[in-house]
Amino acid sequence: MKDSSKVYDVRRASMRFILMMGLVSLFGDMAYEGARSSTGAFMATLGASAGAVGFVVGFGELLGYAVRIFSGRLADRSKAYWPLVFLGYGLILCVPLLAVAPSWKIAALFILGERLGKAIRSPARDALLSYATKQVGRGWGFGIHEAMDQIGAIIGPLIMSLALYLGLGFRGGFSLLFVPAVLILLVLTLVKRTTPAPQSFEMEEEAKGEEEKEAKLPRVFWRYMLFVCLAGVGLIPFQIMAYHMKSGAFVSDVSIPIYYAIAMGIDALFALIVGRLYDSIGLRCLLFVPVFTLPIPLFAFARDPISLGLGVGLWGLVMAVHETIMRAAIADIVPPARRGTAYGIFNAAYGISLFCGSFIIGRLYDKALAYVILFVLLAVLLSFMAFVMFLGKHRQYQK
């Protein structure tokens, strides 16, 4: 009875930690996704050119992913998970500071500061989450976190839209985002007080040669990264779908954000579903990535609203798998002592692959839609082959 009671207490504490970190991410997405929905237009009002906006946004995304290699390694070496998480989330305060930016150059610094914060906190946060998900199920734990994260991603842009509707302007909207930015730090403080050492949720098994096994990342991890990168390259970004909708006038301008909100809602819902499924059948769930990515260009580049909606819906489903199962799989592939490094490499490589894929797909779209379909087909086939090789290697690794 005592053992079962202890297990129950540990699982309850793990779930409480996951929910509270999910609340942190919810407030975080409210702040920075709310800002990201309007920063381009805001910089234009400050006199920035389209080239300047594109550079700042693109460099910010690159910064937000590339730095994770170093922050993840730092998290493993220093074990300073909480300081990195607090510093990273603290930089979200750059968002409400946009309200007082006197020029687009200063606004650009705030935008880059927020992206740097995301790079600093993500590997350490995901490592802490991975320890807690051991007790409740990797897929379910990361699925809950992703669902709460996406709720914030929906609410944030709506706050900015409301501010603009009420005549508060961009600066007024950014000022409102000060509230979730502060709530992040308050909830984080409470989480750290109640769960100062999430690492205790996952105790490493003592076995001969365990230290040597953790000295470097397992080989199967690199095969997994090949699959992740190919999957990222073949995923059509929503921005290009929106460009297609706008350039062809297939839907109204007002409808485009609604399509995005629907995709985020599907992402949140299916994050829970695929998370549960992952805990039942394991890494085979990753097969959903190539299967559901393949038909996206056929619907997303159609000319009628219903087909476009199906394409956006499939995109939201694939994003749920990317953001949930792909993160959960890292925890099952990599031992705890190297997990921060693994998440850093994973996030950086994934972000760079998305950037490369977006650039290539955008250029191909300018030439001919058929080229986009052929490119996605090739990327999906290669990602499927990489998945088969990875799964075979992982089974050998487990033995």
Tab-separated table of C-alpha atoms in Angstrom:
chain	number	residue	atom	x	y	z
A	1	MET	CA	0.000	0.000	0.000
A	2	LYS	CA	2.798	2.384	0.888
A	3	ASP	CA	4.517	1.802	-2.455
A	4	SER	CA	1.316	2.343	-4.449
A	5	SER	CA	0.562	5.480	-2.433
A	6	LYS	CA	4.042	6.798	-3.102
A	7	VAL	CA	3.700	6.136	-6.838
A	8	TYR	CA	0.358	7.953	-6.857
A	9	ASP	CA	1.863	10.964	-5.076
A	10	VAL	CA	4.743	11.108	-7.550
A	11	ARG	CA	2.384	10.932	-10.544
A	12	ARG	CA	0.148	13.605	-9.062
A	13	ALA	CA	3.141	15.871	-8.459
A	14	SER	CA	4.360	15.209	-12.017
A	15	MET	CA	0.995	16.112	-13.515
A	16	ARG	CA	0.797	19.255	-11.387
A	17	PHE	CA	4.229	20.286	-12.664
A	18	ILE	CA	3.223	19.649	-16.301
A	19	LEU	CA	-0.006	21.626	-15.918
A	20	MET	CA	1.738	24.561	-14.259
A	21	MET	CA	4.456	24.632	-16.922
A	22	GLY	CA	1.656	24.435	-19.484
A	23	LEU	CA	0.136	27.519	-17.867
A	24	VAL	CA	3.509	29.256	-18.139
A	25	SER	CA	3.626	28.433	-21.859
A	26	LEU	CA	0.020	29.561	-22.282
A	27	PHE	CA	0.847	33.002	-20.879
A	28	GLY	CA	4.086	33.020	-22.863
A	29	ASP	CA	2.292	32.404	-26.148
A	30	MET	CA	-0.319	35.006	-25.277
A	31	ALA	CA	2.478	37.549	-25.003
A	32	TYR	CA	4.830	36.744	-27.854
A	33	GLU	CA	2.351	35.293	-30.360
A	34	GLY	CA	0.137	38.306	-29.747
A	35	ALA	CA	3.078	40.555	-30.551
A	36	ARG	CA	4.237	38.481	-33.531
A	37	SER	CA	0.825	38.898	-35.140
A	38	SER	CA	1.432	42.661	-35.366
A	39	THR	CA	5.176	43.408	-35.223
A	40	GLY	CA	5.540	43.586	-39.002
A	41	ALA	CA	2.746	46.137	-39.357
A	42	PHE	CA	3.994	48.045	-36.297
A	43	MET	CA	7.512	48.337	-37.724
A	44	ALA	CA	6.002	49.629	-40.958
A	45	THR	CA	4.325	52.445	-39.023
A	46	LEU	CA	7.760	53.352	-37.635
A	47	GLY	CA	9.190	53.709	-41.132
A	48	ALA	CA	10.808	50.293	-41.631
A	49	SER	CA	11.024	48.949	-45.162
A	50	ALA	CA	9.723	45.520	-46.161
A	51	GLY	CA	13.337	44.387	-46.488
A	52	ALA	CA	14.105	45.520	-42.948
A	53	VAL	CA	11.055	43.742	-41.561
A	54	GLY	CA	11.947	40.566	-43.447
A	55	PHE	CA	15.523	40.655	-42.189
A	56	VAL	CA	14.517	41.208	-38.557
A	57	VAL	CA	11.871	38.478	-38.617
A	58	GLY	CA	14.114	35.992	-40.438
A	59	PHE	CA	17.172	36.709	-38.314
A	60	GLY	CA	15.044	36.495	-35.186
A	61	GLU	CA	13.817	33.025	-36.115
A	62	LEU	CA	17.335	31.882	-36.967
A	63	LEU	CA	18.619	33.293	-33.667
A	64	GLY	CA	15.750	31.669	-31.789
A	65	TYR	CA	16.750	28.228	-33.047
A	66	ALA	CA	20.532	28.314	-33.584
A	67	VAL	CA	21.367	29.500	-30.061
A	68	ARG	CA	19.573	26.468	-28.631
A	69	ILE	CA	22.568	24.287	-29.474
A	70	PHE	CA	24.637	26.255	-26.963
A	71	SER	CA	21.902	26.798	-24.366
A	72	GLY	CA	21.074	23.076	-24.391
A	73	ARG	CA	24.697	22.113	-23.871
A	74	LEU	CA	24.996	24.709	-21.117
A	75	ALA	CA	21.934	23.270	-19.381
A	76	ASP	CA	23.486	19.791	-19.299
A	77	ARG	CA	26.915	20.937	-18.180
A	78	SER	CA	25.817	23.403	-15.528
A	79	LYS	CA	22.546	21.704	-14.510
A	80	ALA	CA	21.267	25.275	-14.134
A	81	TYR	CA	17.903	24.446	-15.641
A	82	TRP	CA	15.845	26.864	-13.571
A	83	PRO	CA	18.110	29.932	-14.068
A	84	LEU	CA	18.016	29.373	-17.845
A	85	VAL	CA	14.230	28.966	-17.781
A	86	PHE	CA	13.760	32.143	-15.730
A	87	LEU	CA	16.171	34.154	-17.892
A	88	GLY	CA	14.518	32.947	-21.101
A	89	TYR	CA	10.981	33.693	-19.966
A	90	GLY	CA	12.088	36.967	-18.405
A	91	LEU	CA	13.102	38.236	-21.834
A	92	ILE	CA	9.431	38.048	-22.863
A	93	LEU	CA	9.220	41.416	-21.086
A	94	CYS	CA	10.721	42.749	-24.313
A	95	VAL	CA	7.221	42.347	-25.786
A	96	PRO	CA	5.423	45.057	-23.755
A	97	LEU	CA	8.527	47.257	-24.140
A	98	LEU	CA	7.581	47.545	-27.810
A	99	ALA	CA	4.926	49.988	-26.606
A	100	VAL	CA	7.650	52.558	-25.874
A	101	ALA	CA	9.960	51.842	-28.837
A	102	PRO	CA	10.821	55.236	-30.397
A	103	SER	CA	12.065	53.795	-33.716
A	104	TRP	CA	11.911	50.604	-35.727
A	105	LYS	CA	15.544	49.855	-34.894
A	106	ILE	CA	14.819	49.853	-31.169
A	107	ALA	CA	11.706	47.763	-31.831
A	108	ALA	CA	13.916	45.316	-33.748
A	109	LEU	CA	16.169	44.942	-30.695
A	110	PHE	CA	13.156	44.094	-28.522
A	111	ILE	CA	11.935	41.571	-31.094
A	112	LEU	CA	15.351	39.908	-31.249
A	113	GLY	CA	15.551	39.953	-27.446
A	114	GLU	CA	12.323	37.973	-27.175
A	115	ARG	CA	13.544	35.428	-29.739
A	116	LEU	CA	16.842	35.070	-27.849
A	117	GLY	CA	14.854	34.367	-24.699
A	118	LYS	CA	13.015	31.530	-26.420
A	119	ALA	CA	16.344	30.054	-27.499
A	120	ILE	CA	17.717	30.222	-23.958
A	121	ARG	CA	14.760	28.642	-22.175
A	122	SER	CA	13.475	25.970	-24.576
A	123	PRO	CA	16.077	23.173	-24.152
A	124	ALA	CA	16.150	23.525	-20.348
A	125	ARG	CA	12.346	23.669	-20.128
A	126	ASP	CA	11.875	20.633	-22.386
A	127	ALA	CA	14.446	18.694	-20.366
A	128	LEU	CA	12.548	19.446	-17.143
A	129	LEU	CA	9.273	18.445	-18.782
A	130	SER	CA	10.797	15.193	-20.010
A	131	TYR	CA	11.530	14.136	-16.423
A	132	ALA	CA	7.919	14.719	-15.370
A	133	THR	CA	6.411	13.014	-18.433
A	134	LYS	CA	8.170	9.796	-17.439
A	135	GLN	CA	5.534	9.362	-14.732
A	136	VAL	CA	2.374	10.159	-16.722
A	137	GLY	CA	3.358	9.102	-20.249
A	138	ARG	CA	5.680	10.955	-22.616
A	139	GLY	CA	3.054	11.601	-25.262
A	140	TRP	CA	0.297	12.579	-22.850
A	141	GLY	CA	2.548	14.928	-20.895
A	142	PHE	CA	3.928	16.741	-23.937
A	143	GLY	CA	0.453	16.678	-25.499
A	144	ILE	CA	-1.036	18.534	-22.535
A	145	HIS	CA	1.772	21.074	-22.662
A	146	GLU	CA	1.346	21.630	-26.399
A	147	ALA	CA	-2.435	21.987	-26.095
A	148	MET	CA	-2.119	24.667	-23.412
A	149	ASP	CA	0.610	26.349	-25.441
A	150	GLN	CA	-1.655	26.576	-28.480
A	151	ILE	CA	-4.531	28.003	-26.436
A	152	GLY	CA	-2.238	30.921	-25.630
A	153	ALA	CA	-1.301	31.178	-29.308
A	154	ILE	CA	-4.966	31.727	-30.132
A	155	ILE	CA	-5.722	34.167	-27.304
A	156	GLY	CA	-2.681	36.419	-27.889
A	157	PRO	CA	-3.535	37.570	-31.435
A	158	LEU	CA	-7.169	38.036	-30.353
A	159	ILE	CA	-5.994	40.442	-27.622
A	160	MET	CA	-4.120	42.467	-30.231
A	161	SER	CA	-7.143	42.428	-32.541
A	162	LEU	CA	-9.369	43.654	-29.706
A	163	ALA	CA	-6.925	46.439	-28.868
A	164	LEU	CA	-6.918	47.597	-32.487
A	165	TYR	CA	-10.706	47.329	-32.684
A	166	LEU	CA	-11.047	49.521	-29.575
A	167	GLY	CA	-8.730	52.118	-31.088
A	168	LEU	CA	-5.848	51.536	-28.679
A	169	GLY	CA	-3.401	51.061	-31.543
A	170	PHE	CA	-0.380	48.782	-31.658
A	171	ARG	CA	1.238	50.423	-28.636
A	172	GLY	CA	-1.913	49.934	-26.599
A	173	GLY	CA	-2.013	46.265	-27.583
A	174	PHE	CA	1.619	45.719	-26.624
A	175	SER	CA	0.903	47.395	-23.265
A	176	LEU	CA	-1.910	44.909	-22.590
A	177	LEU	CA	0.546	42.070	-23.157
A	178	PHE	CA	2.442	43.213	-20.071
A	179	VAL	CA	-0.125	41.316	-17.990
A	180	PRO	CA	0.617	37.792	-19.330
A	181	ALA	CA	4.351	38.601	-19.363
A	182	VAL	CA	4.271	39.272	-15.617
A	183	LEU	CA	1.997	36.297	-14.917
A	184	ILE	CA	4.635	34.059	-16.512
A	185	LEU	CA	7.224	34.989	-13.891
A	186	LEU	CA	4.723	34.712	-11.026
A	187	VAL	CA	3.639	31.200	-12.045
A	188	LEU	CA	7.258	30.158	-12.664
A	189	THR	CA	8.192	31.263	-9.163
A	190	LEU	CA	5.363	29.178	-7.745
A	191	VAL	CA	6.373	26.152	-9.851
A	192	LYS	CA	9.979	26.336	-8.650
A	193	ARG	CA	8.875	26.560	-5.024
A	194	THR	CA	6.571	23.550	-5.287
A	195	THR	CA	8.880	21.486	-7.545
A	196	PRO	CA	12.488	22.658	-7.099
A	197	ALA	CA	14.005	19.468	-8.600
A	198	PRO	CA	11.883	17.937	-11.416
A	199	GLN	CA	14.864	15.689	-12.183
A	200	SER	CA	13.787	13.553	-9.232
A	201	PHE	CA	10.740	12.376	-11.207
A	202	GLU	CA	12.999	10.247	-13.383
A	203	MET	CA	15.651	8.325	-11.518
A	204	GLU	CA	18.362	6.875	-13.715
A	205	GLU	CA	18.831	3.145	-13.528
A	206	GLU	CA	22.221	2.169	-12.223
A	207	ALA	CA	23.833	-0.230	-14.595
A	208	LYS	CA	27.290	-1.203	-15.634
A	209	GLY	CA	28.655	1.112	-18.248
A	210	GLU	CA	25.863	3.684	-17.785
A	211	GLU	CA	28.326	6.566	-17.519
A	212	GLU	CA	30.019	5.565	-20.766
A	213	LYS	CA	26.609	5.304	-22.421
A	214	GLU	CA	25.802	8.880	-21.375
A	215	ALA	CA	29.191	10.279	-22.387
A	216	LYS	CA	27.840	11.056	-25.831
A	217	LEU	CA	24.550	11.082	-27.662
A	218	PRO	CA	23.483	7.640	-28.937
A	219	ARG	CA	23.907	6.963	-32.647
A	220	VAL	CA	20.197	6.389	-33.051
A	221	PHE	CA	19.648	10.052	-32.108
A	222	TRP	CA	21.442	11.226	-35.260
A	223	ARG	CA	19.274	8.994	-37.443
A	224	TYR	CA	16.271	10.493	-35.719
A	225	MET	CA	17.578	13.991	-36.482
A	226	LEU	CA	17.831	13.098	-40.182
A	227	PHE	CA	14.150	12.183	-40.143
A	228	VAL	CA	13.262	15.380	-38.243
A	229	CYS	CA	15.137	17.604	-40.703
A	230	LEU	CA	13.591	16.001	-43.776
A	231	ALA	CA	10.133	16.270	-42.190
A	232	GLY	CA	10.749	19.962	-41.482
A	233	VAL	CA	11.960	20.708	-45.005
A	234	GLY	CA	8.851	19.150	-46.534
A	235	LEU	CA	6.334	21.021	-44.375
A	236	ILE	CA	4.697	23.945	-46.189
A	237	PRO	CA	4.571	26.981	-43.851
A	238	PHE	CA	1.233	28.637	-43.203
A	239	GLN	CA	2.612	31.976	-44.439
A	240	ILE	CA	2.934	30.583	-47.968
A	241	MET	CA	-0.559	29.114	-47.770
A	242	ALA	CA	-1.819	32.538	-46.699
A	243	TYR	CA	0.105	34.134	-49.581
A	244	HIS	CA	-1.650	31.737	-51.969
A	245	MET	CA	-5.062	32.630	-50.502
A	246	LYS	CA	-4.351	36.355	-50.765
A	247	SER	CA	-2.669	36.434	-54.176
A	248	GLY	CA	-5.467	34.455	-55.775
A	249	ALA	CA	-8.203	36.179	-53.783
A	250	PHE	CA	-9.637	32.744	-53.050
A	251	VAL	CA	-10.866	33.870	-49.612
A	252	SER	CA	-11.382	37.263	-47.988
A	253	ASP	CA	-8.605	38.942	-45.985
A	254	VAL	CA	-10.660	38.593	-42.816
A	255	SER	CA	-10.900	34.829	-43.331
A	256	ILE	CA	-7.130	34.220	-43.413
A	257	PRO	CA	-6.568	34.738	-39.646
A	258	ILE	CA	-9.627	32.571	-39.020
A	259	TYR	CA	-8.032	29.738	-41.008
A	260	TYR	CA	-4.920	30.123	-38.850
A	261	ALA	CA	-6.984	30.068	-35.650
A	262	ILE	CA	-8.694	26.881	-36.840
A	263	ALA	CA	-5.291	25.291	-37.490
A	264	MET	CA	-4.165	26.223	-33.980
A	265	GLY	CA	-7.342	24.741	-32.536
A	266	ILE	CA	-6.784	21.484	-34.429
A	267	ASP	CA	-3.171	21.499	-33.235
A	268	ALA	CA	-4.307	21.819	-29.614
A	269	LEU	CA	-6.939	19.076	-29.925
A	270	PHE	CA	-4.837	16.535	-31.785
A	271	ALA	CA	-1.835	17.156	-29.518
A	272	LEU	CA	-3.811	15.379	-26.797
A	273	ILE	CA	-5.006	12.609	-29.115
A	274	VAL	CA	-1.648	11.756	-30.688
A	275	GLY	CA	0.002	12.130	-27.295
A	276	ARG	CA	-2.201	9.382	-25.873
A	277	LEU	CA	-1.652	7.270	-28.981
A	278	TYR	CA	2.118	7.663	-28.645
A	279	ASP	CA	1.973	6.224	-25.131
A	280	SER	CA	0.093	3.218	-26.557
A	281	ILE	CA	2.080	2.343	-29.693
A	282	GLY	CA	5.296	4.339	-29.252
A	283	LEU	CA	7.532	5.709	-31.986
A	284	ARG	CA	5.423	4.208	-34.766
A	285	CYS	CA	3.168	7.268	-34.305
A	286	LEU	CA	5.815	9.286	-36.127
A	287	LEU	CA	4.589	7.632	-39.323
A	288	PHE	CA	1.739	10.158	-39.180
A	289	VAL	CA	4.217	12.854	-40.236
A	290	PRO	CA	4.872	11.695	-43.822
A	291	VAL	CA	1.349	10.259	-44.227
A	292	PHE	CA	-0.456	13.516	-43.376
A	293	THR	CA	2.175	15.838	-44.891
A	294	LEU	CA	1.854	14.286	-48.356
A	295	PRO	CA	-1.682	15.539	-49.223
A	296	ILE	CA	-1.214	19.053	-47.777
A	297	PRO	CA	-0.112	20.771	-51.044
A	298	LEU	CA	-2.997	19.181	-52.957
A	299	PHE	CA	-5.526	20.921	-50.692
A	300	ALA	CA	-3.610	23.968	-49.404
A	301	PHE	CA	-3.012	25.262	-52.944
A	302	ALA	CA	-6.536	24.629	-54.169
A	303	ARG	CA	-8.880	27.430	-55.252
A	304	ASP	CA	-12.011	26.809	-53.197
A	305	PRO	CA	-12.468	27.618	-49.474
A	306	ILE	CA	-13.386	24.058	-48.445
A	307	SER	CA	-10.286	22.463	-49.972
A	308	LEU	CA	-8.143	25.250	-48.515
A	309	GLY	CA	-9.697	24.524	-45.133
A	310	LEU	CA	-8.830	20.833	-45.464
A	311	GLY	CA	-5.243	21.742	-46.298
A	312	VAL	CA	-4.958	24.054	-43.309
A	313	GLY	CA	-6.579	21.408	-41.099
A	314	LEU	CA	-4.046	18.783	-42.190
A	315	TRP	CA	-1.278	21.303	-41.525
A	316	GLY	CA	-2.584	21.809	-37.988
A	317	LEU	CA	-2.677	18.049	-37.440
A	318	VAL	CA	0.906	17.628	-38.655
A	319	MET	CA	2.020	20.500	-36.421
A	320	ALA	CA	0.446	18.679	-33.465
A	321	VAL	CA	2.608	15.646	-34.222
A	322	HIS	CA	5.713	17.801	-34.733
A	323	GLU	CA	5.272	19.734	-31.498
A	324	THR	CA	4.177	16.783	-29.361
A	325	ILE	CA	5.516	13.404	-30.428
A	326	MET	CA	8.766	14.680	-31.908
A	327	ARG	CA	9.634	16.269	-28.555
A	328	ALA	CA	8.419	13.266	-26.571
A	329	ALA	CA	10.550	10.897	-28.659
A	330	ILE	CA	13.744	12.702	-27.607
A	331	ALA	CA	13.085	11.697	-23.996
A	332	ASP	CA	12.754	8.036	-25.024
A	333	ILE	CA	15.867	8.084	-27.218
A	334	VAL	CA	18.340	10.090	-25.138
A	335	PRO	CA	19.399	9.365	-21.515
A	336	PRO	CA	18.557	12.057	-18.916
A	337	ALA	CA	22.085	13.435	-18.485
A	338	ARG	CA	22.318	14.406	-22.182
A	339	ARG	CA	18.758	15.538	-22.712
A	340	GLY	CA	19.367	19.297	-22.584
A	341	THR	CA	22.011	18.975	-25.310
A	342	ALA	CA	19.709	16.749	-27.362
A	343	TYR	CA	16.800	19.200	-27.157
A	344	GLY	CA	19.118	22.038	-28.107
A	345	ILE	CA	20.338	20.222	-31.224
A	346	PHE	CA	16.816	19.053	-32.039
A	347	ASN	CA	15.308	22.552	-31.848
A	348	ALA	CA	18.145	24.196	-33.764
A	349	ALA	CA	18.158	21.611	-36.569
A	350	TYR	CA	14.376	21.637	-36.777
A	351	GLY	CA	14.255	25.425	-37.039
A	352	ILE	CA	16.950	25.551	-39.704
A	353	SER	CA	15.178	22.843	-41.717
A	354	LEU	CA	11.917	24.803	-41.535
A	355	PHE	CA	13.753	27.913	-42.719
A	356	CYS	CA	15.380	26.065	-45.640
A	357	GLY	CA	12.120	24.404	-46.604
A	358	SER	CA	10.208	27.686	-46.481
A	359	PHE	CA	12.785	29.402	-48.677
A	360	ILE	CA	12.834	26.608	-51.267
A	361	ILE	CA	9.046	26.184	-51.351
A	362	GLY	CA	8.569	29.944	-51.696
A	363	ARG	CA	10.953	30.143	-54.633
A	364	LEU	CA	9.376	27.111	-56.308
A	365	TYR	CA	5.878	28.563	-55.828
A	366	ASP	CA	6.977	31.658	-57.783
A	367	LYS	CA	7.955	29.400	-60.689
A	368	ALA	CA	5.174	26.801	-60.795
A	369	LEU	CA	2.883	25.078	-58.325
A	370	ALA	CA	3.811	21.679	-59.800
A	371	TYR	CA	7.393	22.185	-58.595
A	372	VAL	CA	6.148	22.637	-55.027
A	373	ILE	CA	4.149	19.412	-55.168
A	374	LEU	CA	7.126	17.482	-56.571
A	375	PHE	CA	9.445	18.934	-53.914
A	376	VAL	CA	7.097	18.011	-51.062
A	377	LEU	CA	6.633	14.525	-52.523
A	378	LEU	CA	10.419	14.025	-52.653
A	379	ALA	CA	10.884	15.320	-49.100
A	380	VAL	CA	8.094	13.063	-47.791
A	381	LEU	CA	9.540	9.976	-49.482
A	382	LEU	CA	13.007	10.713	-48.092
A	383	SER	CA	11.592	11.365	-44.621
A	384	PHE	CA	9.736	8.027	-44.765
A	385	MET	CA	12.951	6.228	-45.688
A	386	ALA	CA	14.780	8.002	-42.873
A	387	PHE	CA	12.016	6.998	-40.461
A	388	VAL	CA	12.295	3.316	-41.428
A	389	MET	CA	16.077	3.411	-40.928
A	390	PHE	CA	15.712	5.180	-37.603
A	391	LEU	CA	13.064	2.782	-36.292
A	392	GLY	CA	15.188	-0.238	-37.194
A	393	LYS	CA	18.242	1.253	-35.483
A	394	HIS	CA	16.200	2.172	-32.409
A	395	ARG	CA	14.980	-1.422	-32.007
A	396	GLN	CA	18.588	-2.631	-32.154
A	397	TYR	CA	19.595	0.040	-29.626
A	398	GLN	CA	16.918	-1.132	-27.188
A	399	LYS	CA	18.254	-4.662	-27.363
